[in-house]
Amino acid sequence: QDCTFFTRKEILRLHGRYHEMAPNVVPMDYTKDPDVKLPMQLIINMPELKENPFKERIVSSFSEDGEGSLSFNDFVDMFSVLSEMAPRELKAIYAFKIYDFNTDNFICKADLEKTLNKLTREELTEEEITLVCEKVIEEADMDGDGKLGFADFENMISKAPDFL
Amino acid sequence: EDKEEDESKEEDNGSQQNRASRRKNYQRKNGDGKKAREERIQKKNRGKMAPNKDQKESENKEKKATKRGKEGENKQKKDRKNSISSASSNSSDEESLSEEELAILKEQVEQKKKLISTMRNKPWRMVKKLSVLREAQDFVEKFEGALGKGKGKKLYAYKMMMAKKWVKFKRDFENFKTQCIPWEMKIKEVESHFGSSVASYFIFLRWMYGVNLVLFGLIFGLVIIPEVLMGMPYGSLPRKTVPRAEQATAMDFTVLWDFEGYIKYSALFYGYYNNQRTIGWLKYRLPMAYFMVGISVFGYSLMVVIRSMARNANESTADGDDDNFIFSWKMFTSWDYLIGNPETADNKFASITTSFKESIVDEQESNKDENIHLRRFLRVLANVLIICCLCGSGYLIYFVVKRSQTFSKMQNVGWYERNEVEIVMSLLGMFCPPLFETIAALENYHPRIGLKWQLGRIFALFLGNLYTFLLALMDDVNEKLAEEDVVKNITHWTLLGHHNSSAGNDSTVTPPPLDPADVPRGPCWETTVGIEFVRLTVSDILVTYITILVGDFIRACFVRFVNYCWCWDLEAGFPSYAEFDISGNVLGLVFNQGMIWMGSFYAPGLVGINVLRLLTSMYFQCWAVMSSNVPHERVFKASKSNNFYMGLVLLILFLSLLPVAYTIMSLPPSFDCGPFSGKKRMYDVIQETIELDFPLFVAKIFSYVANPGLIIPAILLMVLTIYYLNAVSKAYQRANAELKKKMQMQREEEKNKRNNKASTNPMLQDLEDLLTPSTKTEGPPKQAEDKKTESPNGTSPVGKPGRGEVLAGSPLASGRGAAFTPPSQVFVTQPRTLGVRASFPGQPRPWGHPLGPVPGRGRGQPCY
């Protein structure tokens, strides 16, 4: 309980949800610490995530093996971070991970393009996308290496009025 | 369970509260005497949100070891150090010296507890969290018993719960508040598909509706309802009765549609009101109320317009400061993680796309570099052309009006001659705006600025409209006034109705007990004016709606369905779908409002009609836009403050104030209708009220105040004040610009500085720890060990403030300070953030900063 932003009751409810998704795989009893994971396909079909353009990224950044399968611990962790009680700093870290598509610890142009396409459902033209990506890099890149490190990202996002 | 972007602010509050409550608990446990120490710990911890827990642990241990030694030193140098400004650590240590052991233990337990409570903030894997948590819990349990407490925990939990509840409540309240804003959903929907510029029209419409609702309440509550409830009933007075000649047709639809007949003799118009000083058992002074309401309609409108202009200006300066990250923010923070509904998600996608497009247009505009001379030439040319157009149409209007005056004196003129003015006006209104738009294409402005120009030009054109209308009305009124004199002097008179709106007059002799319907009466020019305005408003409504229906909806239907069997592509080709005409709609709204302001004095019911109109047009236009319009080719972002619209409204308000003020101040009211009948001027009602209802000295004061000798200095004073305030605001603006420039420069500097350093910070370490799940298991302990090996070299962070102060303090202490100064590794907890200074750490500097753990420094970003 101390590891998350949830109360005991909420965690139990989360477990209920977790259990619901695959009743035959997930045991109700967690005292024996079983090693159970749910595949990404199940998780992203949750109504909370279904419409999110970054659902795959969210799930895979919280999964321990990087493949998108979540153990219950990861599952709780995900909701804890996404909950409103979590502080901005923490959210920024995970947001960075989510936007970092190729997990190279930098948000580079390809990542930005992917983000943009997901956000706009590929309704922008090629030039527009390039323009926006260039602008983003130009705005937020403090160290001039042509991609956004976490420091850049955090600096930028901490000033955003409506971040998370 | 998902997160929402907006809530982070509240979240911050929450954590603040946490901290506060935690601090309180701590205080309770340790007694007030140790506040200083506790503060220090707070500081330290706040500065270290980011560094991970292993460091903290190692610090703990190291602290245990080093503290004792330091304590001794402190005691010796106590007297000297007391002279140093904030020797917080020393004084507290001194006090707790006797129970040293206990205090250390307590501190440690506190540390562990803090760790437990901040555990959830750490970006670690759950497994790691769990193991660390267990460890910490064991530790706390072991020692907590010895220290004998546990009561505070409950209180803390309670407080936490309350804080949570409070946050939740606040959020619910916010949600409720946004739900209460009328049409917010509709407008958002339009905005997401058509961009903020179209939405700005609807927001403007909503604002207008609000204003009109207040005016409606004012007029209905204070004038119409009292009159209906307490005034003389219909038929009791000549002015409240339909004349005999009209009674036969008074109920016909065509008559009513022209606002003649029963409608004319109802409380909706000026003429119905009686000049009785007080009505009903409340002694309600209706004429006075009528006058005051007429004034306060203008007063309120002026106030509201000015206030919202000022607020808009405030807003636009308040949050226009940080526009460095427009695209980044759009990119990373525009998705709302609470969306779980496919339809909402569609809207959100649309709106994000639109907003990106808007920003792109802005960006392209600012990047444009072309032949500036050519551009300038084209702009001047365009303006010349448009001014020519305006002058031409102005002259045309003037000419036509002149001609119509001669026509009106002639008998049996044709249909065209009679309606020439209207025809010319509507032709101008139809052809000029597109012409302007074509010319404006020459200028190649940003669409937002282009819209403003377009608005201004059409506004100027419409002023001609207004001018002709008022001119015709004034003619009418003058005629009526002359007519009235005749009626007044000669009771036996048969009048030929020159005018369509003039009331027919009976030619009977009028002994007093005659039926009120038979009494001959004057034309009552006020009611005529009122009817004119109401007619205009209603026809305007109809024209607008029909235009929308035909021009947009039918066209859209045609294009949509006939396209299947047509020889060219209708959707892409010639007719295509209509765009939403922002400038036309805004101006229509503004001018309509001007009519309402002018007419409401003579036709109190006009505001009611307008409220209905705005209400229906909100729904109707929303529907029309969503169903049959296409977004603009270049979706552009509306300026945040639609102060331009407000400026137009203000102008029109001022313009419409003029004729009303003129009629009130200088035309005599009709002798037999309206609340002011029998008086020489309308404003006499105030004088009368003051003289009859107030004590004598008030009348005296009033007469003094109304003295020109007092008014002129007052005006002078106001002008001077305006001048002064203007100068002050200019100075502020300049200062603001200067500051902005400085900030920009600083940013650049920071950029450069950072280019020179490869910055690694604790946050990043955490991140790496996260991003490499494979090494995660062995990573942290090793890290911790590293820290441990490093840290014994340095003093504990507790020593830092002391050192800083020594450095900052007296040169006298500098020698000792140097000896006391730890090596650079002390900064290991905040590796690069203090890097600039850490590069020469050992040197005692005469005026070094107190470089202790500045709160917030350690967050990860150096914020110089």
XYZ file of C-alpha atoms in Angstrom, chain A residues 1-5 7 13 17 47-48 51-54 58 61-64 73 76-77 79 82-91 93-94 96-97 99 105 107 112 115-116 118-121 123-124 128 131-132 135-136 138-144 148 150-151 153-154 156-157 159-164, chain B residues 1-9 11-12 49 116 119-127 129-130 133 137 160 164 167 171 322 324-335 337 339-342 345-346 349 352-353 356-357 360 363-364 747 751 754-755 759 761 763-764 767-768 770-771 773 776 859 861:
148
model
C 0.000 0.000 0.000
C 2.806 2.383 0.786
C 4.260 1.807 -2.613
C 1.308 3.248 -4.438
C -1.126 6.061 -4.207
C -5.687 2.675 -0.367
C -10.591 -3.288 -6.550
C -10.250 -5.714 -12.460
C -12.034 0.794 -21.379
C -9.658 3.142 -19.618
C -9.125 5.071 -26.804
C -5.694 6.175 -25.820
C -3.410 6.571 -28.800
C -0.426 5.618 -26.702
C 1.934 2.935 -21.814
C 6.722 0.989 -20.459
C 5.226 -0.406 -17.318
C 5.852 -4.005 -18.115
C 8.815 -5.576 -16.507
C 2.567 -5.619 -9.494
C -0.911 -1.706 -9.854
C 2.162 0.327 -10.506
C -2.463 2.760 -12.224
C -1.475 7.315 -13.716
C -3.565 8.219 -10.725
C -4.107 11.803 -9.857
C -2.229 11.468 -6.614
C 1.073 10.843 -8.278
C 3.394 13.839 -8.390
C 4.404 15.512 -11.580
C 8.003 14.452 -11.346
C 7.048 10.844 -11.353
C 4.633 11.312 -14.170
C 9.551 10.168 -15.939
C 6.970 7.786 -17.197
C 9.221 10.352 -21.137
C 9.327 6.608 -21.321
C 7.049 8.940 -25.736
C 16.638 7.154 -23.647
C 13.162 11.328 -27.799
C 8.208 12.689 -32.359
C 3.773 10.613 -31.465
C 2.366 13.168 -33.812
C -0.791 8.896 -33.229
C -2.131 12.160 -31.900
C -3.600 13.339 -35.139
C -4.435 9.996 -36.712
C -4.133 13.722 -40.817
C -1.254 16.090 -41.220
C 3.570 19.720 -41.565
C 7.813 21.260 -39.426
C 6.224 20.437 -36.111
C 9.870 23.116 -33.975
C 9.602 20.803 -31.007
C 14.137 23.587 -31.517
C 12.001 24.628 -28.612
C 12.850 22.009 -26.115
C 16.326 20.903 -26.978
C 18.572 22.651 -24.534
C 21.808 20.857 -25.157
C 21.655 21.082 -28.905
C 15.439 15.435 -26.389
C 15.239 13.456 -20.220
C 16.584 16.710 -18.843
C 11.924 16.788 -21.521
C 11.558 17.377 -17.852
C 9.864 21.462 -20.818
C 7.158 19.467 -19.240
C 6.549 24.299 -17.252
C 3.546 22.980 -19.090
C 0.363 24.270 -17.551
C -1.716 21.228 -18.264
C 0.628 18.348 -17.947
C -1.150 15.311 -16.633
C -8.174 5.545 -11.985
C -6.629 7.155 -14.940
C -4.839 10.375 -14.663
C -5.907 13.683 -15.860
C -3.709 16.439 -16.913
C -5.431 19.249 -15.207
C -5.277 17.700 -11.885
C -1.640 17.966 -11.309
C -2.120 21.337 -9.779
C -2.130 17.213 -6.731
C 0.593 19.649 -5.874
C 13.260 14.535 -3.801
C 8.045 4.993 3.383
C 8.154 5.550 -1.595
C 5.288 5.892 -3.941
C 6.960 8.816 -5.591
C 9.893 6.764 -6.692
C 9.966 5.510 -10.209
C 11.040 2.035 -9.388
C 9.745 -1.301 -10.279
C 7.200 -2.595 -7.908
C 9.336 -5.521 -6.870
C 9.764 -1.013 -4.056
C 8.326 -3.868 -2.127
C 9.681 -1.067 1.793
C 9.305 -1.064 7.782
C -4.156 12.405 4.549
C -7.655 13.403 -0.377
C -8.980 17.331 -3.423
C -12.348 18.503 -8.478
C 5.778 31.548 -21.617
C 8.573 28.905 -25.642
C 7.198 25.445 -25.839
C 4.037 25.732 -27.875
C 4.660 22.759 -30.046
C 6.229 20.630 -27.392
C 3.321 21.128 -25.078
C 0.886 20.425 -27.809
C 2.760 17.319 -28.668
C 3.160 15.912 -25.232
C 0.348 17.181 -23.125
C -2.621 17.541 -25.362
C -4.015 14.076 -24.959
C -5.877 10.515 -20.432
C -10.965 9.906 -22.353
C -12.599 6.563 -22.542
C -15.412 7.231 -24.906
C -14.873 6.678 -28.627
C -11.799 10.464 -28.554
C -12.786 11.319 -32.104
C -8.303 13.778 -32.279
C -5.655 18.169 -31.621
C -5.267 18.116 -35.360
C -1.720 21.721 -34.656
C -2.881 23.213 -37.896
C 1.417 25.620 -38.054
C 4.473 29.439 -37.516
C 4.476 29.642 -41.265
C 17.498 31.140 -21.718
C 21.358 26.699 -23.422
C 24.390 23.381 -20.860
C 25.891 22.566 -24.164
C 24.474 16.620 -17.688
C 21.451 13.967 -12.796
C 16.569 11.731 -12.131
C 18.303 10.407 -15.153
C 15.461 6.569 -15.387
C 18.325 4.519 -16.639
C 14.249 1.839 -15.082
C 14.995 1.588 -18.719
C 15.236 -3.831 -16.688
C 17.972 -3.433 -12.610
C 15.108 18.523 -8.335
C 17.372 20.890 -13.236
